[in-house]
XYZ file of C-alpha atoms in Angstrom:
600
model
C 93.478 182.353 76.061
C 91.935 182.017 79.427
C 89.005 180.939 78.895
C 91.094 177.577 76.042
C 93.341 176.585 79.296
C 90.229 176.169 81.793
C 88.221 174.052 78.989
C 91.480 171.687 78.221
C 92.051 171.365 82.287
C 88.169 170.425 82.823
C 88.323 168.042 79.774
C 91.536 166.711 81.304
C 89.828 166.460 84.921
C 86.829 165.096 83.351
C 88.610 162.550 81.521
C 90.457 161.640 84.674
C 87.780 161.247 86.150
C 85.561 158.756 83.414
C 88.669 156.654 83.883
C 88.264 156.284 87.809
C 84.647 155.837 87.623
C 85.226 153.551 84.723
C 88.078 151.475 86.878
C 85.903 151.289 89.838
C 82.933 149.985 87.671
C 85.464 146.729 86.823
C 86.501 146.591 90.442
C 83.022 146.491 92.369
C 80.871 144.810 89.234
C 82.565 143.287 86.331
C 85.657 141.995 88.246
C 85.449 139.722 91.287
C 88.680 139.158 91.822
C 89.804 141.844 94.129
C 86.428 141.105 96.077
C 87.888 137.464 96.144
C 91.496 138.560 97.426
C 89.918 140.904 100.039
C 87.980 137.885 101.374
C 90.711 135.825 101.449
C 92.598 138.492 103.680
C 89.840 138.757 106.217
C 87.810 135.035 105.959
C 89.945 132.276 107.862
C 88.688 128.736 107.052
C 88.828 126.360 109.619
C 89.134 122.576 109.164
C 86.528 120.134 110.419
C 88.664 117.103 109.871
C 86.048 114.169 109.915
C 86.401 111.055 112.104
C 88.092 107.874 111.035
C 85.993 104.988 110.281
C 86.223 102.433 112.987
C 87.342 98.272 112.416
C 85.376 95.288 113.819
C 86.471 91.652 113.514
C 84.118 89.453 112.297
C 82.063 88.879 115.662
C 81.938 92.682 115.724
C 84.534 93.443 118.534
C 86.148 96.768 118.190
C 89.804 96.513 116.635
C 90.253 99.852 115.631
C 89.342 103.309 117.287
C 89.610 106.503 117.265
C 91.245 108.214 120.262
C 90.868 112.150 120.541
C 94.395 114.364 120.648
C 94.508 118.397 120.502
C 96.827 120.466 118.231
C 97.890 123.582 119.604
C 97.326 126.385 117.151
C 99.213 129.747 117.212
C 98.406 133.004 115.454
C 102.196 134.463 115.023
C 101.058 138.086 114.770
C 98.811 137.935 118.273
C 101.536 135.911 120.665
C 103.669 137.257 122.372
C 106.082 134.921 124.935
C 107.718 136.997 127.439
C 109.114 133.962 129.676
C 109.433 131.031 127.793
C 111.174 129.067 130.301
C 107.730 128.935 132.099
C 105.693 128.477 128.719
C 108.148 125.121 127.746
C 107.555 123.719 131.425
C 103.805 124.819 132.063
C 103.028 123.105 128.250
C 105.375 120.289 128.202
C 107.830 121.075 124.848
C 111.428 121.587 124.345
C 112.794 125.140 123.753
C 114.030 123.844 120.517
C 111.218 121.982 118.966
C 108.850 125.431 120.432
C 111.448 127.820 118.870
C 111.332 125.412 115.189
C 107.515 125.309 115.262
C 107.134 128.784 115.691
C 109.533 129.927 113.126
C 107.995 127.732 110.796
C 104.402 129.196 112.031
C 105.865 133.065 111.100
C 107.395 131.824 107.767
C 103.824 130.226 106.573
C 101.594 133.455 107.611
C 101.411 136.253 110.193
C 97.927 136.015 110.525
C 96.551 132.531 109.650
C 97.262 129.653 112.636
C 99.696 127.226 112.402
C 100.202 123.821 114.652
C 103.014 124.965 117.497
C 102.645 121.679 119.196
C 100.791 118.345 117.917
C 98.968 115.319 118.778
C 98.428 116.752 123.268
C 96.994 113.192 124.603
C 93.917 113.971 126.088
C 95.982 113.248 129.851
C 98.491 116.539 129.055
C 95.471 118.624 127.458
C 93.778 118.175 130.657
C 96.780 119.888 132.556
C 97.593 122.250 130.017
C 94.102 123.959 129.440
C 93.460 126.529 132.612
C 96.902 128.450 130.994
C 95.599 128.626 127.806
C 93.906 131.918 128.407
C 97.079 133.464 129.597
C 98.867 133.680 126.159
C 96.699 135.099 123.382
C 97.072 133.775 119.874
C 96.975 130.486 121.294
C 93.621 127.742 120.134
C 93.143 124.565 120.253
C 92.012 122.421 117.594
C 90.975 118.883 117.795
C 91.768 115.944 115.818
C 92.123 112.017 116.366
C 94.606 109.491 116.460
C 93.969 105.444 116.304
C 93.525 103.196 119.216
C 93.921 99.929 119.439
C 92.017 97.794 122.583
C 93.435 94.262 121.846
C 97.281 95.865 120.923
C 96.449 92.866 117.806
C 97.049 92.029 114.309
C 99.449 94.800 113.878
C 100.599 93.775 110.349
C 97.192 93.435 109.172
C 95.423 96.672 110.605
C 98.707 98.879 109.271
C 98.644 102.589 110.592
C 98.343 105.915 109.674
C 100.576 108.435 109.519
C 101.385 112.655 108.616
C 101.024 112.896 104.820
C 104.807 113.790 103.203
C 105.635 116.073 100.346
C 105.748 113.149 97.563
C 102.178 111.927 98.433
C 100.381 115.412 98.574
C 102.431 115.530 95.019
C 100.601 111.910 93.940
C 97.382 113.076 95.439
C 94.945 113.453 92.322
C 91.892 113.883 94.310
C 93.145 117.091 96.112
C 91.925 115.613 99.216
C 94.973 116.174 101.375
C 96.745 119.089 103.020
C 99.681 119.666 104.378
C 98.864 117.969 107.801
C 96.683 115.467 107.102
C 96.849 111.783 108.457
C 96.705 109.085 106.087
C 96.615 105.335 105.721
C 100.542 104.186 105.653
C 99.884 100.637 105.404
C 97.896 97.436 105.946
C 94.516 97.934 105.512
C 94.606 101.518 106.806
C 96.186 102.056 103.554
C 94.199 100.010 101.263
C 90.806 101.310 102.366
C 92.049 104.839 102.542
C 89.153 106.253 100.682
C 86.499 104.591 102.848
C 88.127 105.201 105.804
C 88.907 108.592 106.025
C 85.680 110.163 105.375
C 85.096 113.603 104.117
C 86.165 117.230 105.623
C 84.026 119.791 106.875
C 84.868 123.770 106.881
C 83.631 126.804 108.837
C 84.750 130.048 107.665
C 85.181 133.131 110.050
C 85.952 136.746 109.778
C 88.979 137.601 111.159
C 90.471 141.631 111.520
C 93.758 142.792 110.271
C 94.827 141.409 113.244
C 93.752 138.275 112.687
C 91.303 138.418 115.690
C 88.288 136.495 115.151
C 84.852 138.896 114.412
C 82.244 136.355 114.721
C 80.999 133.967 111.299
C 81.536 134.713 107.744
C 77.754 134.698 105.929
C 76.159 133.928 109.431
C 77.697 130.314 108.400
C 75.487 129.836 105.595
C 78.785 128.590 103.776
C 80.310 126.468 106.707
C 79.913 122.173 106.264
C 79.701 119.289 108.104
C 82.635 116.411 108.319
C 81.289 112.773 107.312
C 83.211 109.968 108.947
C 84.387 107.910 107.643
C 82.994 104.815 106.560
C 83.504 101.202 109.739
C 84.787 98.085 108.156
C 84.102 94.707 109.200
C 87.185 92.367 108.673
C 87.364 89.105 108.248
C 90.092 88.382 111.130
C 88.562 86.320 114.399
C 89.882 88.570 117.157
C 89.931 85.570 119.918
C 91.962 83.318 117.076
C 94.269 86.486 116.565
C 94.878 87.319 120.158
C 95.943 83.658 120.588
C 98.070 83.090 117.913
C 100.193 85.602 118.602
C 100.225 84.458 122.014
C 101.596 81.043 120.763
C 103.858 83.147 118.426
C 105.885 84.769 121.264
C 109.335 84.723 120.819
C 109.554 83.161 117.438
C 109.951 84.438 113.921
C 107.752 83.380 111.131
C 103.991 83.559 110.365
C 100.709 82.307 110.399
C 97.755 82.599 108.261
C 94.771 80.924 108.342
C 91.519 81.161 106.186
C 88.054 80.162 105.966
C 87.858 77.817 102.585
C 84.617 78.600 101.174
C 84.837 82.539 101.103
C 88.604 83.076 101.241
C 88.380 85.248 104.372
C 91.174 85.323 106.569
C 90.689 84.487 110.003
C 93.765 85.152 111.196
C 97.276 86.935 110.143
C 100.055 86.928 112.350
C 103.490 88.355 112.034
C 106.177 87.439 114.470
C 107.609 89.017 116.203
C 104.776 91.177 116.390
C 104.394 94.856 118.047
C 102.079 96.504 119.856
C 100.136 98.740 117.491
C 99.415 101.464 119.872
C 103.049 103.149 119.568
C 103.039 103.567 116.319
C 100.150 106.507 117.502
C 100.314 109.997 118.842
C 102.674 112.267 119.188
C 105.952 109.284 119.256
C 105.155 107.688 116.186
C 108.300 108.962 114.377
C 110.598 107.718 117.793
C 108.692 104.641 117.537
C 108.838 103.730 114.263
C 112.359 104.088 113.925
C 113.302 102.369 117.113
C 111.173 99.312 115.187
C 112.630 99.638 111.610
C 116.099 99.537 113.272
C 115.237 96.076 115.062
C 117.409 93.465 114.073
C 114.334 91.026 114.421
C 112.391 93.205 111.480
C 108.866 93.569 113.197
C 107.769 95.806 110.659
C 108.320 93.326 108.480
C 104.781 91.940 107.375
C 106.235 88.156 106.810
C 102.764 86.802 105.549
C 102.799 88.581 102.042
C 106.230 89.557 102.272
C 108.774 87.017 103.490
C 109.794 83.933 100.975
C 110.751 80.452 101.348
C 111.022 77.110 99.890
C 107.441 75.425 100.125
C 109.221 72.059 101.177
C 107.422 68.840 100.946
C 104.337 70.387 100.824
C 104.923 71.352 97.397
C 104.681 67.188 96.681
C 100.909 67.336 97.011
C 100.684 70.454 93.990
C 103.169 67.531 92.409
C 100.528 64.712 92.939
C 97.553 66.827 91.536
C 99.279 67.897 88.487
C 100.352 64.331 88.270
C 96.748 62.577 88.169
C 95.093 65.769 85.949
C 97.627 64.785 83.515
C 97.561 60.916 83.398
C 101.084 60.685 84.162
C 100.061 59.377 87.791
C 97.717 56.946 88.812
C 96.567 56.085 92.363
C 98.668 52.798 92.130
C 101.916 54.321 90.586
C 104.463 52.703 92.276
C 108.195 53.924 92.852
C 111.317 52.568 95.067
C 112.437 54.960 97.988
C 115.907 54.960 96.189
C 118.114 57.062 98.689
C 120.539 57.122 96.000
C 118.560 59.708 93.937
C 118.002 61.851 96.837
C 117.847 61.298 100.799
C 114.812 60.131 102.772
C 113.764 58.378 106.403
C 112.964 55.608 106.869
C 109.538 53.933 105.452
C 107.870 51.182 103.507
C 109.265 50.467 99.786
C 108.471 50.596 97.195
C 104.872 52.546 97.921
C 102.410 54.335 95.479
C 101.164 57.795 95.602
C 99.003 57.560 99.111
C 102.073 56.178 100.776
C 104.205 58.913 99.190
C 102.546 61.420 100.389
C 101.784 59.683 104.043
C 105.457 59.346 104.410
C 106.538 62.357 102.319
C 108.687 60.632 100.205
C 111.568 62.161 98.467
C 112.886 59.718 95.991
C 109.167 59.163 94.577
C 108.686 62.646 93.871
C 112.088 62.924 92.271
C 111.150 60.085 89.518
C 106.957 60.981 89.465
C 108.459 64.736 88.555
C 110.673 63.393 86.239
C 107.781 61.680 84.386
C 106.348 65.160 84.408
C 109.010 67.291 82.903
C 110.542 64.436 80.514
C 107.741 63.475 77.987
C 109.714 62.854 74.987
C 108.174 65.292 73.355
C 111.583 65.924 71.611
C 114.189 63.712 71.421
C 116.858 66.113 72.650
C 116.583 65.831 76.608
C 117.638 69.664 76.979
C 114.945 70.874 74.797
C 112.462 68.055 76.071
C 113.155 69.458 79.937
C 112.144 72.967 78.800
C 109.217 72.563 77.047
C 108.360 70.444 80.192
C 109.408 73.020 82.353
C 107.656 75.491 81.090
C 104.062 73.403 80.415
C 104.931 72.698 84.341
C 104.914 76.035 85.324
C 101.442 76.839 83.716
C 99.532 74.116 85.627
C 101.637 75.667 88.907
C 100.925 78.726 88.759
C 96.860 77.833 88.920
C 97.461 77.194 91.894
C 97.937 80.551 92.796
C 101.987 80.314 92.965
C 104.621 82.514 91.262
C 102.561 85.853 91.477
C 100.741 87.957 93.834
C 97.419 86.745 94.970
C 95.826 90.174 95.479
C 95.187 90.720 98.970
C 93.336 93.780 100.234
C 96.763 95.295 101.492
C 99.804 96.962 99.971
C 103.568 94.850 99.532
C 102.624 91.719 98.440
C 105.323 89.267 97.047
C 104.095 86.814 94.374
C 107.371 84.640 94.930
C 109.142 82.926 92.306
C 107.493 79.693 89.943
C 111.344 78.869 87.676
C 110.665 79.118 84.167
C 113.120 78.043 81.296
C 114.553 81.751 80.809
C 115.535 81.710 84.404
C 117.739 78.398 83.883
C 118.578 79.668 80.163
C 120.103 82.270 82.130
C 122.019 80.505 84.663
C 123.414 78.000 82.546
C 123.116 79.031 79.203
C 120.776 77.971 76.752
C 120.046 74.138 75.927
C 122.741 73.529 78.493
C 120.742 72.668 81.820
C 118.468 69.064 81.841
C 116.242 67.494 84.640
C 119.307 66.622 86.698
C 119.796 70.269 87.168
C 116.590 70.890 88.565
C 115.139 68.484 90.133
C 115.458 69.530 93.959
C 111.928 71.274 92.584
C 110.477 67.727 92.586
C 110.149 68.472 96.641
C 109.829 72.132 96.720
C 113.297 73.213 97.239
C 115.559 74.969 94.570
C 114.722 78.390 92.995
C 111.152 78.096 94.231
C 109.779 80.628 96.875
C 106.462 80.582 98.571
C 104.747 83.268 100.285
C 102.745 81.985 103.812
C 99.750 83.600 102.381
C 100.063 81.145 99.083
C 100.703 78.208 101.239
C 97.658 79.158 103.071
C 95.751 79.401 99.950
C 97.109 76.066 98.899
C 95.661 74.318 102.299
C 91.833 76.151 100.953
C 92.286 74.798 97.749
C 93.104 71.108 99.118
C 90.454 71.414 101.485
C 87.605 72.966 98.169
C 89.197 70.374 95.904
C 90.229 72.488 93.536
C 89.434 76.316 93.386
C 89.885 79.200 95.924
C 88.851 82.703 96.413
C 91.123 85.272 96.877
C 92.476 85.800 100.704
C 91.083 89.191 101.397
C 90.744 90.973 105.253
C 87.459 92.987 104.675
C 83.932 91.538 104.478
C 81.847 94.813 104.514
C 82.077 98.044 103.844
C 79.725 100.408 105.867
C 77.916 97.197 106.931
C 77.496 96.139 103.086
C 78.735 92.852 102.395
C 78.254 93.797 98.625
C 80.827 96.358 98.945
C 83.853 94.521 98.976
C 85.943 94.622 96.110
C 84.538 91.991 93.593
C 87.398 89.638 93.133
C 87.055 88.576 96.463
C 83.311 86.945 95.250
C 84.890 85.194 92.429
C 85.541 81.500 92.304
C 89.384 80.851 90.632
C 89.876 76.893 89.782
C 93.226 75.257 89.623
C 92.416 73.175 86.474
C 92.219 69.773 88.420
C 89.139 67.429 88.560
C 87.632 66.834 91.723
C 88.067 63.481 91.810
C 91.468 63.708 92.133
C 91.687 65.397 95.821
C 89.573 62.839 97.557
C 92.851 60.398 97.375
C 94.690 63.459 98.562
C 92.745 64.673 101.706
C 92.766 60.921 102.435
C 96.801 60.777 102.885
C 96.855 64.309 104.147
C 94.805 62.814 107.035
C 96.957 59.614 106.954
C 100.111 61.836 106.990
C 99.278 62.917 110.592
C 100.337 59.992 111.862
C 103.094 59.779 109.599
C 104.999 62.845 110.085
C 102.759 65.174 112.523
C 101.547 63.107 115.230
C 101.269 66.226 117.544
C 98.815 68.138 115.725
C 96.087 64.941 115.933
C 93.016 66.006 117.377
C 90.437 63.405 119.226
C 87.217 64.505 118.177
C 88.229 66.545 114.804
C 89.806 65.278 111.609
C 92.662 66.859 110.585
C 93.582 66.752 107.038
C 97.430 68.305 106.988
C 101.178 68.001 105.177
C 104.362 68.961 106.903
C 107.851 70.399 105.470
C 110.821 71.574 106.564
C 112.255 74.355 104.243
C 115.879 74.135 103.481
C 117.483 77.510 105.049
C 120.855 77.756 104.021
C 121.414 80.707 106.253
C 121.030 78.448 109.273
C 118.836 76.034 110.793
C 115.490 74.726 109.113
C 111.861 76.531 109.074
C 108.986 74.471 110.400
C 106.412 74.559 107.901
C 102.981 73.032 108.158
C 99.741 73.570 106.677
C 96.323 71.727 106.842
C 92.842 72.228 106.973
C 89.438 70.927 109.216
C 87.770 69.285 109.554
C 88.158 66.758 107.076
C 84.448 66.467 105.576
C 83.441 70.284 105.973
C 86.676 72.324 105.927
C 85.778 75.643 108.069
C 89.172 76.672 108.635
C 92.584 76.190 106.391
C 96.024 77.517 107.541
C 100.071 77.723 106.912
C 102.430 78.245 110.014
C 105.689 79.004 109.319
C 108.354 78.866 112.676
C 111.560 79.685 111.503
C 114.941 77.883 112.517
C 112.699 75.790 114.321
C 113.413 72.407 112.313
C 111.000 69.569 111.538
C 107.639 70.837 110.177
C 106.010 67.823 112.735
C 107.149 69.742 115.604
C 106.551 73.345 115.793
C 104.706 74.306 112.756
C 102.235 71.280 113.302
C 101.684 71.578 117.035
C 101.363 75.764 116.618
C 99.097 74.809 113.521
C 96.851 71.681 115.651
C 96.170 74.590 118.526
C 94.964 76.936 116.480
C 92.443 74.694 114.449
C 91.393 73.252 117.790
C 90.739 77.202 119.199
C 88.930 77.946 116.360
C 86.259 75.089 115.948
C 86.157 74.325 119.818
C 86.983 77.752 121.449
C 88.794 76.272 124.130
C 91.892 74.294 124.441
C 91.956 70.971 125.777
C 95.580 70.252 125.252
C 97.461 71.969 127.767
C 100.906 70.007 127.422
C 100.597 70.886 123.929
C 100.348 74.240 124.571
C 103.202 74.398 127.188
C 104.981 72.641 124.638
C 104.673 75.362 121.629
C 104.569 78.260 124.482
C 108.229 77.122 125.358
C 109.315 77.576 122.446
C 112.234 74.844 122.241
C 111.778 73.426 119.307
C 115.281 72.587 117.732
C 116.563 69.002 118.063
């Protein structure tokens, strides 16, 4: 009976035993995953976060750079504050944001570090440093922010910001950590990918503890950061630096581009802000103190803002006019106040005097002709199939949608179809004497100063126009760039037709903009002044030089400013002359449009 009970306890013991040996087998050989969870408990990786690529202009003078800042890490489990009176004054930080950071530190891990104070300018890290070796569990790690020499072309650079919850939820590559800095606009945001490079990692051992034992795999595992890739805009750094000079005080934009490539050469966006505060460890203070400005400076009023195009819109009017036979060179027209105001000027007059001396009446019966072809003989149904076959030639022009720029928030502004009127007024109950304040540009019609811009290159390449864009290489490759910005769009209209038109644009200088004449360098240009219920009239301008080789096209917008001759011309004028000359010869005109007072 013995001898039965000591066999079934050694089979039971041996059995026992298989099992163990059998579980351990899975364990060390067949089954890596406790291997892989020990690991994780004793390997910390550390982040090499790579460098930002850096942003030239097009002469290749630094816009954007990268400025070093220090996050201080803490280990929960190893620090220990005994006085933190001292700690807050000795390291600069509030008890309560310290207290908040730390919590937040313990409630993410024990053992793995966690930022207890970001973004140290290099200035406090300097006078911080010689204590860091009295509090254990403390490390610094070092990252960058972006610096701006010039403090320019804010609303075109954009900035970067901490990644929030709903972007690490969009983020598809699995790039991004809870942490990271990312592009939050302009072309920070656009060129994201280029710009940020690509992370590095070193992984150590680290105790129980959490105390570092020297490198995991003698750092065979451990990579490099890349930085990230350096653009080369398109913007003229002197041109930008002055504009917004010249802008000072005012609301309203400029944009001006270089014809035959579409690159913009400048992009202002007044009022404009220094760049440099929306950096470091105030960027949240910052940027709300400049979202809650009643003047909007975060408000990028190139590609965002909207307006009435004005009599500059009676040029697009004139083009459409010739390509479809409707106007001739010598079509002839009475300045008949009665159909809609104008100044004073020589009448009747045909299409070069019309557009000399902006006339309203003729562009009230020439768009007339252009809506009303009796195509049928019910006028209601007549103005929207006009309308509408109106709209298509306008919108070749690069009008009623957005353009495409290399950055984020573009408006495409508003072209009025027949729907839009149809749902006004009802259907087949609106005619031409409902809308014909779009004969000059006024009415339901909006305009962004980036289109209006565009508009002065396509005068000034008779005809087609390559899309505005702010980058011309990528990593010093021109062939990088994005490749609708290398392809030619056309408007539809014959050549032929804008030679008569840059001939009155120049004409019109004397007309209307006498200011922005130039000695030595034809001018080519149109005023308006955009109809702003809201309070007084924007100064509009746009224009393009010189005449015979365009090298530079632009729109200024100055709003509440009044007559397109005055502010929007002169601003305009200064501008062109910087650009081709690279000095200004004009000084009363520029005390003029430095002043400021512009409303009569």
């Amino acid at each position: 009976m013995y001898t039965g009970r000591s066999l079934v306890v050694a089979v039971s013991i041996g059995l026992i035993a298989f099992v163990l040996l059998g579980k351990l087998f899975l364990i060390q050989v067949t089954d890596d995953s406790y291997l892989r969870k020990a690991e994780k408990n004793a390997i910390q990786r550390v982040v090499d976060h790579p460098y930002r690529g850096l942003v030239y202009d097009r002469n290749n003078s630094l816009l954007v750079f990268n400025d070093p800042v220090f996050d201080l890490m803490v280990i929960p489990r190893e620090f220990n504050l005994e006085d933190t009176a001292r700690f807050c004054e000795l390291f600069g930080v509030e008890k309560e944001l310290l207290v908040t950071n730390f919590n937040a530190a313990k409630k993410y891990s024990w053992v793995k570090p966690s930022p207890l104070i970001k973004q140290i300018s290099k200035e406090e890290f300097a006078g911080i440093q010689d204590f860091l070796i009295d509090y254990k569990g403390l490390f610094v790690m070092t990252r960058s922010v972006r610096s701006y020499p010039q403090s320019a072309a804010s609303s075109a650079l954009g900035y970067i910001g901490e990644i929030n919850a709903s972007q690490l939820n969009r983020d598809n590559s699995q790039y991004y950590s809870q942490g990271d800095y990312v592009g939050l606009s302009g072309i920070e945001s656009y060129y994201e990918p280029d710009l940020r490079g690509k992370k590095g990692a070193k992984y150590k051992l680290v105790n129980v503890r959490g105390i570092e034992k020297g490198a995991f795999k003698n750092g065979d595992l451990d990579t490099l950061s890349l930085p990230g890739e350096n653009l080369q805009s398109t913007l003229d750094l002197d041109l930008q630096v002055y504009g917004e000079k010249l802008m000072e005080g005012k609301r309203g934009s400029v944009v001006a581009i270089e014809p035959k490539s579409g690159e913009i050469l400048t992009m202002i966006s007044a009022p404009v802000y220094d760049p440099n505060i929306l950096t470091g460890a105030k960027f949240g203070q910052n940027y709300q103190s400049l979202n809650l400005d009643p003047e909007k400076p975060l408000f990028n009023r190139p590609i965002m803002a909207m307006y009435p195009p004005g009599s500059i819109f009676k040029i697009v009017q004139s083009l459409i006019g010739l390509q479809e036979g409707i106007l001739t060179p010598n079509t002839t027209f009475a300045c008949n106040k009665a159909l809609v105001n104008c100044h004073e000027h020589a009448s009747p007059t045909n299409l070069f005097g019309a557009i000399r001396n902006s006339c309203n009446p003729y562009y009230h019966q020439a768009f007339r002709q252009i809506i009303n072809r009796e195509i049928s003989p019910n006028t209601y149904k007549d103005t929207q199939i006009g309308l509408d076959q109106w709209g298509e030639s306008v919108r070749k022009f690069g009008l009623g949608e957005r353009l495409g720029i290399d950055i984020h928030g573009e408006k495409g502004g508003s072209i009025p179809s027949s729907q839009l009127y149809d749902r006004i007024y009802g259907e087949g109950r609106w005619k031409y004497s409902t809308i014909y304040s779009l004969s000059i540009g006024q009415g339901e019609m909006l305009v962004t100063p980036l289109q209006m811009a565009n508009l002065a290159a396509i005068f000034a390449n008779k005809g087609y126009y390559y899309t505005p864009h702010l980058i011309k290489a990528i990593g010093g490759d021109p062939s990088r760039i994005p490749e609708k910005f290398k392809t030619k769009w056309y408007t539809g209209v014959d050549s032929v037709h804008f030679d008569l038109i840059q001939d009155a644009m120049e004409a019109a200088l004397s007309g209307t903009a006498s200011r922005a004449i130039m000695k030595d360098i034809a001018i080519a240009g149109k005023t308006g002044t955009a109809q702003n219920p809201a309070g007084e009239d924007h100064s509009v301008f746009i224009a393009f030089a010189p005449k015979e080789d365009p090298k530079i096209a632009i729109a200024v917008y100055v709003e509440n400013a009044g007559w397109g001759g005055r502010a929007a011309a002169s601003t305009a004028s200064l501008l062109i002359e910087k650009y081709l000359t690279g000095e200004i010869n004009r000084p009363l005109l520029e005390e003029y449009v430095l002043a400021g007072d512009f409303i009569y």
